[in-house]
mmCIF file of C-alpha atoms in Angstrom:
data_model
loop_
_atom_site.group_PDB
_atom_site.id
_atom_site.type_symbol
_atom_site.label_atom_id
_atom_site.label_comp_id
_atom_site.label_asym_id
_atom_site.label_seq_id
_atom_site.Cartn_x
_atom_site.Cartn_y
_atom_site.Cartn_z
ATOM 1 C CA PHE O 101 15.883 2.484 -1.466
ATOM 2 C CA LEU O 102 19.500 2.858 -2.601
ATOM 3 C CA GLY O 103 20.507 3.720 0.980
ATOM 4 C CA ILE O 104 18.849 0.524 2.194
ATOM 5 C CA MET O 105 20.692 -1.450 -0.488
ATOM 6 C CA VAL O 106 24.074 0.082 0.388
ATOM 7 C CA GLY O 107 23.410 -0.731 4.041
ATOM 8 C CA ASP O 108 21.810 -4.175 4.159
ATOM 9 C CA GLY O 109 21.400 -5.052 0.497
ATOM 10 C CA HIS O 110 23.117 -7.437 -1.853
ATOM 11 C CA LEU O 111 23.091 -7.638 -5.649
ATOM 12 C CA GLY O 112 24.254 -10.986 -6.891
ATOM 13 C CA HIS O 113 24.975 -12.284 -10.355
ATOM 14 C CA ARG O 114 26.541 -15.702 -10.863
ATOM 15 C CA ILE O 115 27.156 -17.891 -13.862
ATOM 16 C CA ARG O 116 27.929 -21.538 -13.156
ATOM 17 C CA ASN O 117 28.995 -24.215 -15.585
ATOM 18 C CA MET O 118 26.973 -27.270 -14.591
ATOM 19 C CA GLY O 119 28.590 -29.597 -17.135
ATOM 20 C CA ASN O 120 25.801 -30.060 -19.672
ATOM 21 C CA TYR O 121 24.347 -26.581 -19.159
ATOM 22 C CA ILE O 122 25.096 -23.094 -17.877
ATOM 23 C CA MET O 123 23.151 -21.796 -14.891
ATOM 24 C CA GLU O 124 22.755 -18.032 -14.455
ATOM 25 C CA ASN O 125 21.309 -16.426 -11.339
ATOM 26 C CA SER O 126 20.628 -12.749 -10.586
ATOM 27 C CA GLU O 127 19.352 -11.877 -7.140
ATOM 28 C CA ILE O 128 18.456 -8.929 -4.945
ATOM 29 C CA ARG O 129 18.613 -9.577 -1.200
ATOM 30 C CA ILE O 130 18.078 -7.358 1.816
ATOM 31 C CA SER O 131 19.068 -8.782 5.198
ATOM 32 C CA GLY O 132 17.419 -7.914 8.475
ATOM 33 C CA ASN O 133 16.612 -8.944 12.008
ATOM 34 C CA ILE O 134 13.560 -11.096 12.629
ATOM 35 C CA ASN O 135 12.294 -8.619 15.255
ATOM 36 C CA GLU O 136 12.100 -5.732 12.763
ATOM 37 C CA PHE O 137 8.970 -7.032 11.015
ATOM 38 C CA HIS O 138 7.435 -3.522 10.793
ATOM 39 C CA TYR O 139 10.494 -2.312 8.864
ATOM 40 C CA HIS O 140 10.374 -5.350 6.574
ATOM 41 C CA GLY O 141 6.826 -4.332 5.644
ATOM 42 C CA PHE O 142 8.041 -0.809 4.880
ATOM 43 C CA ILE O 143 10.785 -2.182 2.609
ATOM 44 C CA GLN O 144 8.386 -4.569 0.859
ATOM 45 C CA ASN O 145 5.900 -1.739 0.192
ATOM 46 C CA LEU O 146 8.670 0.578 -1.043
ATOM 47 C CA PHE O 147 10.017 -2.108 -3.373
ATOM 48 C CA LYS O 148 6.543 -2.854 -4.738
ATOM 49 C CA SER O 149 5.880 0.846 -5.387
ATOM 50 C CA LEU O 150 9.257 1.317 -7.142
ATOM 51 C CA PHE O 151 9.508 -1.851 -9.227
ATOM 52 C CA ASN O 152 6.045 -3.498 -9.129
ATOM 53 C CA LEU O 153 7.640 -6.674 -7.765
ATOM 54 C CA ASN O 154 7.120 -8.488 -4.486
ATOM 55 C CA LEU O 155 10.041 -9.280 -2.199
ATOM 56 C CA LYS O 156 9.887 -12.796 -0.764
ATOM 57 C CA TYR O 157 10.356 -13.055 3.017
ATOM 58 C CA SER O 158 12.423 -15.984 4.322
ATOM 59 C CA ARG O 159 14.504 -17.006 7.339
ATOM 60 C CA ASP O 160 18.269 -16.845 6.950
ATOM 61 C CA SER O 161 20.721 -19.421 8.249
ATOM 62 C CA ALA O 162 22.125 -16.946 10.812
ATOM 63 C CA PRO O 163 20.251 -16.911 14.142
ATOM 64 C CA GLY O 164 17.529 -14.237 14.240
ATOM 65 C CA ALA O 165 18.149 -13.171 10.651
ATOM 66 C CA VAL O 166 15.711 -12.859 7.763
ATOM 67 C CA VAL O 167 16.092 -12.075 4.079
ATOM 68 C CA LEU O 168 13.828 -10.200 1.700
ATOM 69 C CA GLY O 169 14.623 -11.178 -1.862
ATOM 70 C CA VAL O 170 13.695 -11.479 -5.491
ATOM 71 C CA ASP O 171 15.419 -12.927 -8.554
ATOM 72 C CA SER O 172 15.450 -10.544 -11.515
ATOM 73 C CA LYS O 173 18.245 -10.252 -14.055
ATOM 74 C CA GLY O 174 16.835 -7.031 -15.532
ATOM 75 C CA LEU O 175 16.472 -5.299 -12.173
ATOM 76 C CA VAL O 176 19.943 -6.404 -11.032
ATOM 77 C CA GLN O 177 21.426 -4.988 -14.244
ATOM 78 C CA TYR O 178 19.485 -1.725 -13.799
ATOM 79 C CA LEU O 179 20.566 -1.303 -10.161
ATOM 80 C CA ASN O 180 24.181 -2.081 -11.098
ATOM 81 C CA LYS O 181 24.643 -0.246 -14.397
ATOM 82 C CA VAL O 182 22.269 2.718 -13.990
ATOM 83 C CA CYS O 183 22.173 3.229 -10.218
ATOM 84 C CA GLY O 184 25.775 2.198 -9.541
ATOM 85 C CA LEU O 185 25.248 -0.493 -6.898
ATOM 86 C CA ILE O 186 28.090 -3.014 -6.650
ATOM 87 C CA LEU O 187 27.607 -6.622 -7.699
ATOM 88 C CA ASN O 188 28.445 -9.492 -5.381
ATOM 89 C CA ARG O 189 30.827 -8.634 -2.505
ATOM 90 C CA LYS O 190 30.634 -4.931 -1.630
ATOM 91 C CA GLY O 191 33.331 -4.823 1.048
ATOM 92 C CA LYS O 192 35.991 -2.185 0.744
ATOM 93 C CA LYS O 193 34.825 -1.065 -2.748
ATOM 94 C CA LEU O 194 31.538 0.326 -1.445
ATOM 95 C CA ARG O 195 30.774 4.005 -2.056
ATOM 96 C CA ILE O 196 27.757 6.247 -2.197
ATOM 97 C CA PRO O 197 26.560 5.623 -5.762
ATOM 98 C CA LYS O 198 27.505 8.407 -8.178
ATOM 99 C CA ILE O 199 23.834 8.933 -9.074
ATOM 100 C CA ILE O 200 23.325 9.967 -5.414
ATOM 101 C CA ARG O 201 26.583 11.949 -5.046
ATOM 102 C CA ILE O 202 25.608 14.244 -7.967
ATOM 103 C CA SER O 203 21.954 14.577 -6.905
ATOM 104 C CA ASN O 204 20.221 17.358 -5.013
ATOM 105 C CA LYS O 205 19.987 17.575 -1.226
ATOM 106 C CA GLU O 206 16.539 15.959 -1.119
ATOM 107 C CA ILE O 207 17.829 12.809 -2.835
ATOM 108 C CA LYS O 208 20.956 12.726 -0.655
ATOM 109 C CA CYS O 209 18.788 13.094 2.437
ATOM 110 C CA ALA O 210 16.603 10.158 1.328
ATOM 111 C CA PHE O 211 19.745 8.090 0.725
ATOM 112 C CA LEU O 212 21.040 8.912 4.220
ATOM 113 C CA ARG O 213 17.668 7.932 5.682
ATOM 114 C CA GLY O 214 17.849 4.497 4.046
ATOM 115 C CA LEU O 215 21.454 3.967 5.097
ATOM 116 C CA ALA O 216 20.768 5.164 8.644
ATOM 117 C CA ASP O 217 17.732 2.882 8.925
ATOM 118 C CA THR O 218 19.927 -0.109 8.177
ATOM 119 C CA ASP O 219 23.440 0.627 9.458
ATOM 120 C CA TYR O 220 23.265 3.291 12.162
ATOM 121 C CA THR O 221 22.549 2.997 15.867
ATOM 122 C CA VAL O 222 21.338 5.500 18.447
ATOM 123 C CA SER O 223 22.610 5.389 22.004
ATOM 124 C CA PHE O 224 22.757 7.741 24.960
ATOM 125 C CA LYS O 225 26.022 8.508 26.728
ATOM 126 C CA ASN O 226 26.489 9.604 30.323
ATOM 127 C CA LYS O 227 28.111 13.003 29.687
ATOM 128 C CA THR O 228 26.086 15.156 32.035
ATOM 129 C CA LYS O 229 25.123 15.102 35.689
ATOM 130 C CA LEU O 230 21.629 14.102 34.543
ATOM 131 C CA GLY O 231 22.715 10.592 33.474
ATOM 132 C CA TYR O 232 22.431 9.020 30.039
ATOM 133 C CA THR O 233 21.029 11.999 28.169
ATOM 134 C CA TYR O 234 23.679 12.716 25.480
ATOM 135 C CA PRO O 235 22.488 11.214 22.165
ATOM 136 C CA VAL O 236 25.029 9.604 19.835
ATOM 137 C CA ILE O 237 24.219 8.383 16.327
ATOM 138 C CA ARG O 238 26.811 5.971 14.957
ATOM 139 C CA GLY O 239 27.401 4.258 11.636
ATOM 140 C CA THR O 240 30.034 1.582 11.218
ATOM 141 C CA PHE O 241 31.386 0.623 7.804
ATOM 142 C CA LEU O 242 34.196 -1.446 6.316
ATOM 143 C CA SER O 243 34.749 0.787 3.275
ATOM 144 C CA LYS O 244 36.925 3.864 3.768
ATOM 145 C CA LYS O 245 35.661 5.167 0.408
ATOM 146 C CA LEU O 246 32.101 5.108 1.740
ATOM 147 C CA ILE O 247 33.201 6.922 4.896
ATOM 148 C CA LYS O 248 34.890 9.653 2.830
ATOM 149 C CA ASP O 249 31.746 10.026 0.702
ATOM 150 C CA LEU O 250 29.617 10.290 3.857
ATOM 151 C CA GLU O 251 31.936 12.946 5.300
ATOM 152 C CA GLY O 252 31.247 15.023 2.169
ATOM 153 C CA VAL O 253 27.500 14.676 2.621
ATOM 154 C CA TYR O 254 27.730 15.496 6.337
ATOM 155 C CA LYS O 255 29.677 18.666 5.507
ATOM 156 C CA GLU O 256 27.140 19.629 2.851
ATOM 157 C CA PHE O 257 24.308 19.257 5.396
ATOM 158 C CA GLU O 258 26.419 20.840 8.161
ATOM 159 C CA ILE O 259 26.055 17.715 10.302
ATOM 160 C CA PRO O 260 28.771 17.549 12.981
ATOM 161 C CA TYR O 261 30.581 14.239 12.887
ATOM 162 C CA CYS O 262 33.601 12.397 14.215
ATOM 163 C CA THR O 263 35.392 9.697 12.219
ATOM 164 C CA HIS O 264 37.385 6.757 13.578
ATOM 165 C CA TYR O 265 39.274 4.351 11.346
ATOM 166 C CA ASP O 266 40.368 0.749 11.898
ATOM 167 C CA GLU O 267 38.377 0.125 15.077
ATOM 168 C CA LYS O 268 38.342 -3.464 16.275
ATOM 169 C CA LYS O 269 35.019 -4.824 17.445
ATOM 170 C CA TYR O 270 33.994 -8.274 18.594
ATOM 171 C CA ASP O 271 30.775 -9.580 17.021
ATOM 172 C CA PRO O 272 29.249 -12.178 19.343
ATOM 173 C CA ARG O 273 26.935 -13.466 16.589
ATOM 174 C CA PHE O 274 29.862 -14.810 14.599
ATOM 175 C CA LYS O 275 32.426 -14.974 17.430
ATOM 176 C CA LYS O 276 34.920 -12.912 15.403
ATOM 177 C CA ILE O 277 36.766 -9.620 15.682
ATOM 178 C CA TYR O 278 36.080 -7.230 12.800
ATOM 179 C CA ILE O 279 37.902 -4.075 11.792
ATOM 180 C CA SER O 280 35.712 -1.193 10.663
#
């Protein structure tokens, strides 16, 4: 679950002064693609089994995007203070949570599974005379701290890897160039 949250999750906590009253909102959101409905069910079942809460499914404003979410101040505080997930904008501050970094290999493997499910892709390159048969698994992240943490886990598991920094990529969904 923490891998899913680091990949596609968001913990939000906002306090707004509305003049006559203060409004406080704590939210957990997991973004996804509308075509991945089977995975959304997996996430909803996992969340229910962990926290005995139901994630609400809704369409996002971005084309083809959906959001699974719940509002819970207590759970947001737990995931932030105990599990080490970052509140609000993750961006360049993002790391593998310390609770995972100091855990055993089984926990680290589960974390990688959640992160890979959300932020990795699999493709096949044409590196042989047989055509597109060379598998490549790729994760792309903004945070260099997260990349360094992942390199440590890859080394621990003896997973061969190659790291590139500051790659520019055009995202046609938002018509912008991003550096990752």
